Amino acid sequence: MDILHASIKELRTALDARDITAVMIAEAFLSRIKEVDTDIHAFLELYDDVLEQARHADTLIAAGNIHPLTGIPVALKDNLLIVGKHASSASKILEGYVAPYDAHVITRLKDEGAVFLGRTNMDEFAMGGSTENSAYGPTKNPHDMSRVPGGSSGGSAAAVAARMAPLALGSDTGGSIRQPASFCGIVGLKPTYGAVSRRGVMAMGSSLDQIGPFGRTVADTKALFACINGYDAEDSTSVSEETRRMMCGDVRTTGAMRIGVPESFVYGEGVDEDVKENFRATLRTLETAGHSIVPIELPTFPYALAVYYIIMPAEVSTNLARFDGVRYGLYVSGNDLLEDYMKTRGTGFGKEVRRRIMLGTYVLSAGYYDAYYNKANEVREALRAELVQAFSEVNVIATPTSPTPAFRIGEKASDPLQMYLADIFTVPVNIAGVPAISVPSGTVMRDGQALPLGMQFIAPHFAEETLFSIASEVERLA
Ligand code: GLN
């Protein structure tokens, strides 16, 4: 069997029939990583106990203790804690840091006997959209090595796209799973806020962050989501099963869907013409297959990016205050305590992280708090209400995932505003807390290379099943 190209379902069937072993699977992916990752640089570290983990999975299988992901390898974004292993959020400030406990998602995967391959590269503390903000060098897009894989979960997306891992976990605060999924031609899901526990993911914007899965297909992605999705009493923002049922109401998972398209937003300025054309063509295909396309108005959507760049830095500046040189990682000594802080944080944090800490400190400072932070929260409420209203008329909302295909390494690195604009379609989803998926919708030619494009579907709270259903349609019709 061709392990590197197999679906999760095929791997499961072969493992259960004893046609292959978890060790064989792990070996296949490890040798693929050795072959291609010197160039791509998706991994920051391969764990030294991968084969040991795989042997353990084989013992579970032999004993009949089998779960959907027993023996299946998973790559982990470097901001997830796994006890006894390094986790750095691709920052110098956490170089050498060893996690003291397992993230909730890790516990769930361990319970199933999944095999962790290693930790993947990312923008430092998940701030960025290209993986160029890593303190350990950029990751390259497997479709064109001169381009970025997207970010911040660029290493995870590149690993899956280049068949170095069948599955990977990322985190998404403003698009960090969906945008790299679209740049790399794979599937990525940002779950409903509160669906997956945030315990053990290094916090960026606590009211926005969600951990989510990457896979090459919708079915693979769904398999990983099924494992990590669920209530966790140790995360106060985790939503109980009962509340989920109350919140999600009548979820459409089969048959013809009403697909809302915020036309003035999608076909507006700054969106690449090829992206618009690909989006239109995909909608036409869906319409031919029996779904209805419904033009909708979401007047608050264009403000989401401004809201995000107030709320997110405010939360970033608060969350990153803990890196004081005393409790975690790097310590650079000065003449007094204040100088200790300044030297440690000035040396340990990269430019983008420092920029956001300053922005956040500014918007939270006396006098500006009302003008910026409170105002942003009001707009956030309006946006959420607008979406709830829209979902009374449509089952899902569609947009392109990103306004452009993968850009060149270095192209936007010195222009943060350009980089921020790349998030216009993904950020509103985190502001509202709803789930969204990115699914490949075709390719566009750039300099003789076919670059992937992605389509984003947004669903009501806890209606992930709707997303899997419509994304499978796009996959089937492609
Ligand atoms: N690109 C966005 C940012 O830079 C999103 C990051 C994320 O989702 N972690 O903030």
mmCIF file of N, CA and C in Angstrom, residues 400-463:
data_model
loop_
_atom_site.group_PDB
_atom_site.id
_atom_site.type_symbol
_atom_site.label_atom_id
_atom_site.label_comp_id
_atom_site.label_asym_id
_atom_site.label_seq_id
_atom_site.Cartn_x
_atom_site.Cartn_y
_atom_site.Cartn_z
ATOM 1 N N PRO A 400 -13.994 33.553 -0.577
ATOM 2 C CA PRO A 400 -12.674 32.964 -0.782
ATOM 3 C C PRO A 400 -11.997 32.897 0.593
ATOM 4 N N THR A 401 -11.030 32.010 0.783
ATOM 5 C CA THR A 401 -10.354 31.979 2.081
ATOM 6 C C THR A 401 -9.413 33.168 2.201
ATOM 7 N N SER A 402 -8.709 33.448 1.114
ATOM 8 C CA SER A 402 -7.722 34.527 1.133
ATOM 9 C C SER A 402 -7.882 35.363 -0.137
ATOM 10 N N PRO A 403 -7.614 36.665 -0.078
ATOM 11 C CA PRO A 403 -7.785 37.499 -1.269
ATOM 12 C C PRO A 403 -6.756 37.240 -2.365
ATOM 13 N N THR A 404 -5.697 36.482 -2.062
ATOM 14 C CA THR A 404 -4.661 36.185 -3.063
ATOM 15 C C THR A 404 -4.188 34.747 -2.899
ATOM 16 N N PRO A 405 -3.531 34.200 -3.941
ATOM 17 C CA PRO A 405 -2.829 32.932 -3.719
ATOM 18 C C PRO A 405 -1.552 33.201 -2.915
ATOM 19 N N ALA A 406 -0.799 32.161 -2.607
ATOM 20 C CA ALA A 406 0.439 32.295 -1.818
ATOM 21 C C ALA A 406 1.347 33.363 -2.429
ATOM 22 N N PHE A 407 1.829 34.261 -1.595
ATOM 23 C CA PHE A 407 2.733 35.303 -2.090
ATOM 24 C C PHE A 407 4.189 34.883 -1.905
ATOM 25 N N ARG A 408 5.082 35.687 -2.465
ATOM 26 C CA ARG A 408 6.505 35.322 -2.416
ATOM 27 C C ARG A 408 7.102 35.578 -1.033
ATOM 28 N N ILE A 409 8.059 34.754 -0.682
ATOM 29 C CA ILE A 409 8.785 34.982 0.563
ATOM 30 C C ILE A 409 9.428 36.370 0.465
ATOM 31 N N GLY A 410 9.214 37.186 1.463
ATOM 32 C CA GLY A 410 9.787 38.541 1.475
ATOM 33 C C GLY A 410 8.880 39.606 0.894
ATOM 34 N N GLU A 411 7.857 39.187 0.133
ATOM 35 C CA GLU A 411 7.017 40.152 -0.573
ATOM 36 C C GLU A 411 6.277 41.118 0.360
ATOM 37 N N LYS A 412 5.778 40.612 1.474
ATOM 38 C CA LYS A 412 5.006 41.476 2.374
ATOM 39 C C LYS A 412 5.686 41.624 3.732
ATOM 40 N N ALA A 413 6.850 41.020 3.874
ATOM 41 C CA ALA A 413 7.471 40.950 5.198
ATOM 42 C C ALA A 413 7.747 42.327 5.791
ATOM 43 N N SER A 414 8.029 43.315 4.946
ATOM 44 C CA SER A 414 8.378 44.624 5.505
ATOM 45 C C SER A 414 7.167 45.557 5.541
ATOM 46 N N ASP A 415 5.996 45.053 5.181
ATOM 47 C CA ASP A 415 4.810 45.899 5.147
ATOM 48 C C ASP A 415 3.679 45.254 5.941
ATOM 49 N N PRO A 416 3.685 45.468 7.267
ATOM 50 C CA PRO A 416 2.695 44.787 8.108
ATOM 51 C C PRO A 416 1.253 45.052 7.678
ATOM 52 N N LEU A 417 0.943 46.239 7.200
ATOM 53 C CA LEU A 417 -0.453 46.509 6.831
ATOM 54 C C LEU A 417 -0.915 45.616 5.690
ATOM 55 N N GLN A 418 -0.054 45.433 4.681
ATOM 56 C CA GLN A 418 -0.370 44.530 3.570
ATOM 57 C C GLN A 418 -0.617 43.115 4.089
ATOM 58 N N MET A 419 0.236 42.721 5.022
ATOM 59 C CA MET A 419 0.115 41.376 5.595
ATOM 60 C C MET A 419 -1.219 41.255 6.339
ATOM 61 N N TYR A 420 -1.604 42.291 7.080
ATOM 62 C CA TYR A 420 -2.846 42.239 7.855
ATOM 63 C C TYR A 420 -4.061 42.140 6.919
ATOM 64 N N LEU A 421 -3.963 42.802 5.753
ATOM 65 C CA LEU A 421 -5.103 42.801 4.825
ATOM 66 C C LEU A 421 -5.381 41.416 4.255
ATOM 67 N N ALA A 422 -4.384 40.555 4.294
ATOM 68 C CA ALA A 422 -4.565 39.190 3.796
ATOM 69 C C ALA A 422 -5.585 38.411 4.628
ATOM 70 N N ASP A 423 -5.969 38.950 5.782
ATOM 71 C CA ASP A 423 -6.882 38.233 6.689
ATOM 72 C C ASP A 423 -8.330 38.698 6.591
ATOM 73 N N ILE A 424 -8.671 39.508 5.585
ATOM 74 C CA ILE A 424 -10.017 40.123 5.584
ATOM 75 C C ILE A 424 -11.164 39.109 5.630
ATOM 76 N N PHE A 425 -10.988 37.969 5.000
ATOM 77 C CA PHE A 425 -12.098 37.003 4.962
ATOM 78 C C PHE A 425 -12.127 36.056 6.166
ATOM 79 N N THR A 426 -10.986 35.873 6.802
ATOM 80 C CA THR A 426 -10.930 34.884 7.882
ATOM 81 C C THR A 426 -11.219 35.482 9.261
ATOM 82 N N VAL A 427 -10.785 36.730 9.458
ATOM 83 C CA VAL A 427 -10.893 37.363 10.769
ATOM 84 C C VAL A 427 -12.333 37.511 11.304
ATOM 85 N N PRO A 428 -13.336 37.867 10.458
ATOM 86 C CA PRO A 428 -14.693 38.033 10.988
ATOM 87 C C PRO A 428 -15.209 36.780 11.702
ATOM 88 N N VAL A 429 -14.738 35.624 11.251
ATOM 89 C CA VAL A 429 -15.172 34.342 11.809
ATOM 90 C C VAL A 429 -14.736 34.218 13.275
ATOM 91 N N ASN A 430 -13.496 34.603 13.555
ATOM 92 C CA ASN A 430 -13.003 34.529 14.933
ATOM 93 C C ASN A 430 -13.678 35.575 15.807
ATOM 94 N N ILE A 431 -13.950 36.733 15.224
ATOM 95 C CA ILE A 431 -14.617 37.792 15.987
ATOM 96 C C ILE A 431 -15.996 37.292 16.448
ATOM 97 N N ALA A 432 -16.681 36.564 15.572
ATOM 98 C CA ALA A 432 -18.023 36.080 15.900
ATOM 99 C C ALA A 432 -18.014 34.741 16.635
ATOM 100 N N GLY A 433 -16.899 34.025 16.605
ATOM 101 C CA GLY A 433 -16.793 32.750 17.322
ATOM 102 C C GLY A 433 -17.408 31.564 16.600
ATOM 103 N N VAL A 434 -17.798 31.761 15.347
ATOM 104 C CA VAL A 434 -18.426 30.670 14.590
ATOM 105 C C VAL A 434 -17.349 29.790 13.938
ATOM 106 N N PRO A 435 -17.724 28.591 13.443
ATOM 107 C CA PRO A 435 -16.741 27.732 12.792
ATOM 108 C C PRO A 435 -16.633 28.029 11.296
ATOM 109 N N ALA A 436 -15.469 27.721 10.712
ATOM 110 C CA ALA A 436 -15.294 27.876 9.261
ATOM 111 C C ALA A 436 -14.250 26.891 8.768
ATOM 112 N N ILE A 437 -14.407 26.504 7.505
ATOM 113 C CA ILE A 437 -13.487 25.528 6.915
ATOM 114 C C ILE A 437 -12.918 26.122 5.637
ATOM 115 N N SER A 438 -11.672 25.750 5.312
ATOM 116 C CA SER A 438 -11.129 26.091 3.996
ATOM 117 C C SER A 438 -10.931 24.798 3.225
ATOM 118 N N VAL A 439 -11.454 24.776 1.999
ATOM 119 C CA VAL A 439 -11.355 23.573 1.173
ATOM 120 C C VAL A 439 -10.773 23.982 -0.181
ATOM 121 N N PRO A 440 -9.876 23.162 -0.759
ATOM 122 C CA PRO A 440 -9.282 23.532 -2.050
ATOM 123 C C PRO A 440 -10.353 23.705 -3.126
ATOM 124 N N SER A 441 -10.222 24.784 -3.916
ATOM 125 C CA SER A 441 -11.237 25.061 -4.939
ATOM 126 C C SER A 441 -10.622 25.204 -6.324
ATOM 127 N N GLY A 442 -9.372 24.773 -6.478
ATOM 128 C CA GLY A 442 -8.741 24.853 -7.792
ATOM 129 C C GLY A 442 -7.377 25.504 -7.693
ATOM 130 N N THR A 443 -6.828 25.846 -8.854
ATOM 131 C CA THR A 443 -5.484 26.441 -8.862
ATOM 132 C C THR A 443 -5.457 27.632 -9.806
ATOM 133 N N VAL A 444 -4.417 28.423 -9.671
ATOM 134 C CA VAL A 444 -4.197 29.549 -10.560
ATOM 135 C C VAL A 444 -2.721 29.519 -10.961
ATOM 136 N N MET A 445 -2.439 29.870 -12.196
ATOM 137 C CA MET A 445 -1.041 29.821 -12.649
ATOM 138 C C MET A 445 -0.327 31.120 -12.299
ATOM 139 N N ARG A 446 0.861 30.984 -11.721
ATOM 140 C CA ARG A 446 1.718 32.140 -11.449
ATOM 141 C C ARG A 446 3.145 31.738 -11.786
ATOM 142 N N ASP A 447 3.751 32.453 -12.717
ATOM 143 C CA ASP A 447 5.132 32.163 -13.142
ATOM 144 C C ASP A 447 5.318 30.679 -13.463
ATOM 145 N N GLY A 448 4.367 30.135 -14.195
ATOM 146 C CA GLY A 448 4.509 28.750 -14.635
ATOM 147 C C GLY A 448 4.224 27.711 -13.564
ATOM 148 N N GLN A 449 3.800 28.144 -12.370
ATOM 149 C CA GLN A 449 3.495 27.197 -11.295
ATOM 150 C C GLN A 449 2.000 27.239 -11.003
ATOM 151 N N ALA A 450 1.401 26.073 -10.771
ATOM 152 C CA ALA A 450 -0.002 26.045 -10.359
ATOM 153 C C ALA A 450 -0.067 26.246 -8.847
ATOM 154 N N LEU A 451 -0.725 27.320 -8.428
ATOM 155 C CA LEU A 451 -0.835 27.589 -6.990
ATOM 156 C C LEU A 451 -2.273 27.314 -6.532
ATOM 157 N N PRO A 452 -2.415 26.650 -5.381
ATOM 158 C CA PRO A 452 -3.757 26.308 -4.899
ATOM 159 C C PRO A 452 -4.548 27.531 -4.437
ATOM 160 N N LEU A 453 -5.861 27.441 -4.559
ATOM 161 C CA LEU A 453 -6.763 28.439 -3.991
ATOM 162 C C LEU A 453 -7.733 27.705 -3.075
ATOM 163 N N GLY A 454 -8.278 28.440 -2.116
ATOM 164 C CA GLY A 454 -9.218 27.799 -1.191
ATOM 165 C C GLY A 454 -10.503 28.585 -1.081
ATOM 166 N N MET A 455 -11.567 27.847 -0.768
ATOM 167 C CA MET A 455 -12.868 28.473 -0.559
ATOM 168 C C MET A 455 -13.202 28.309 0.916
ATOM 169 N N GLN A 456 -13.735 29.362 1.520
ATOM 170 C CA GLN A 456 -14.101 29.294 2.931
ATOM 171 C C GLN A 456 -15.618 29.185 3.080
ATOM 172 N N PHE A 457 -16.049 28.265 3.933
ATOM 173 C CA PHE A 457 -17.457 28.195 4.313
ATOM 174 C C PHE A 457 -17.565 28.480 5.805
ATOM 175 N N ILE A 458 -18.557 29.289 6.148
ATOM 176 C CA ILE A 458 -18.787 29.683 7.540
ATOM 177 C C ILE A 458 -20.158 29.140 7.946
ATOM 178 N N ALA A 459 -20.255 28.566 9.145
ATOM 179 C CA ALA A 459 -21.542 27.999 9.590
ATOM 180 C C ALA A 459 -21.914 28.577 10.953
ATOM 181 N N PRO A 460 -23.152 28.356 11.397
ATOM 182 C CA PRO A 460 -23.538 28.804 12.741
ATOM 183 C C PRO A 460 -22.744 28.062 13.818
ATOM 184 N N HIS A 461 -22.767 28.600 15.029
ATOM 185 C CA HIS A 461 -22.071 27.974 16.159
ATOM 186 C C HIS A 461 -22.374 26.473 16.238
ATOM 187 N N PHE A 462 -21.343 25.688 16.361
ATOM 188 C CA PHE A 462 -21.410 24.226 16.533
ATOM 189 C C PHE A 462 -22.030 23.477 15.352
ATOM 190 N N ALA A 463 -22.057 24.106 14.192
ATOM 191 C CA ALA A 463 -22.571 23.415 13.001
ATOM 192 C C ALA A 463 -21.402 22.950 12.118
#
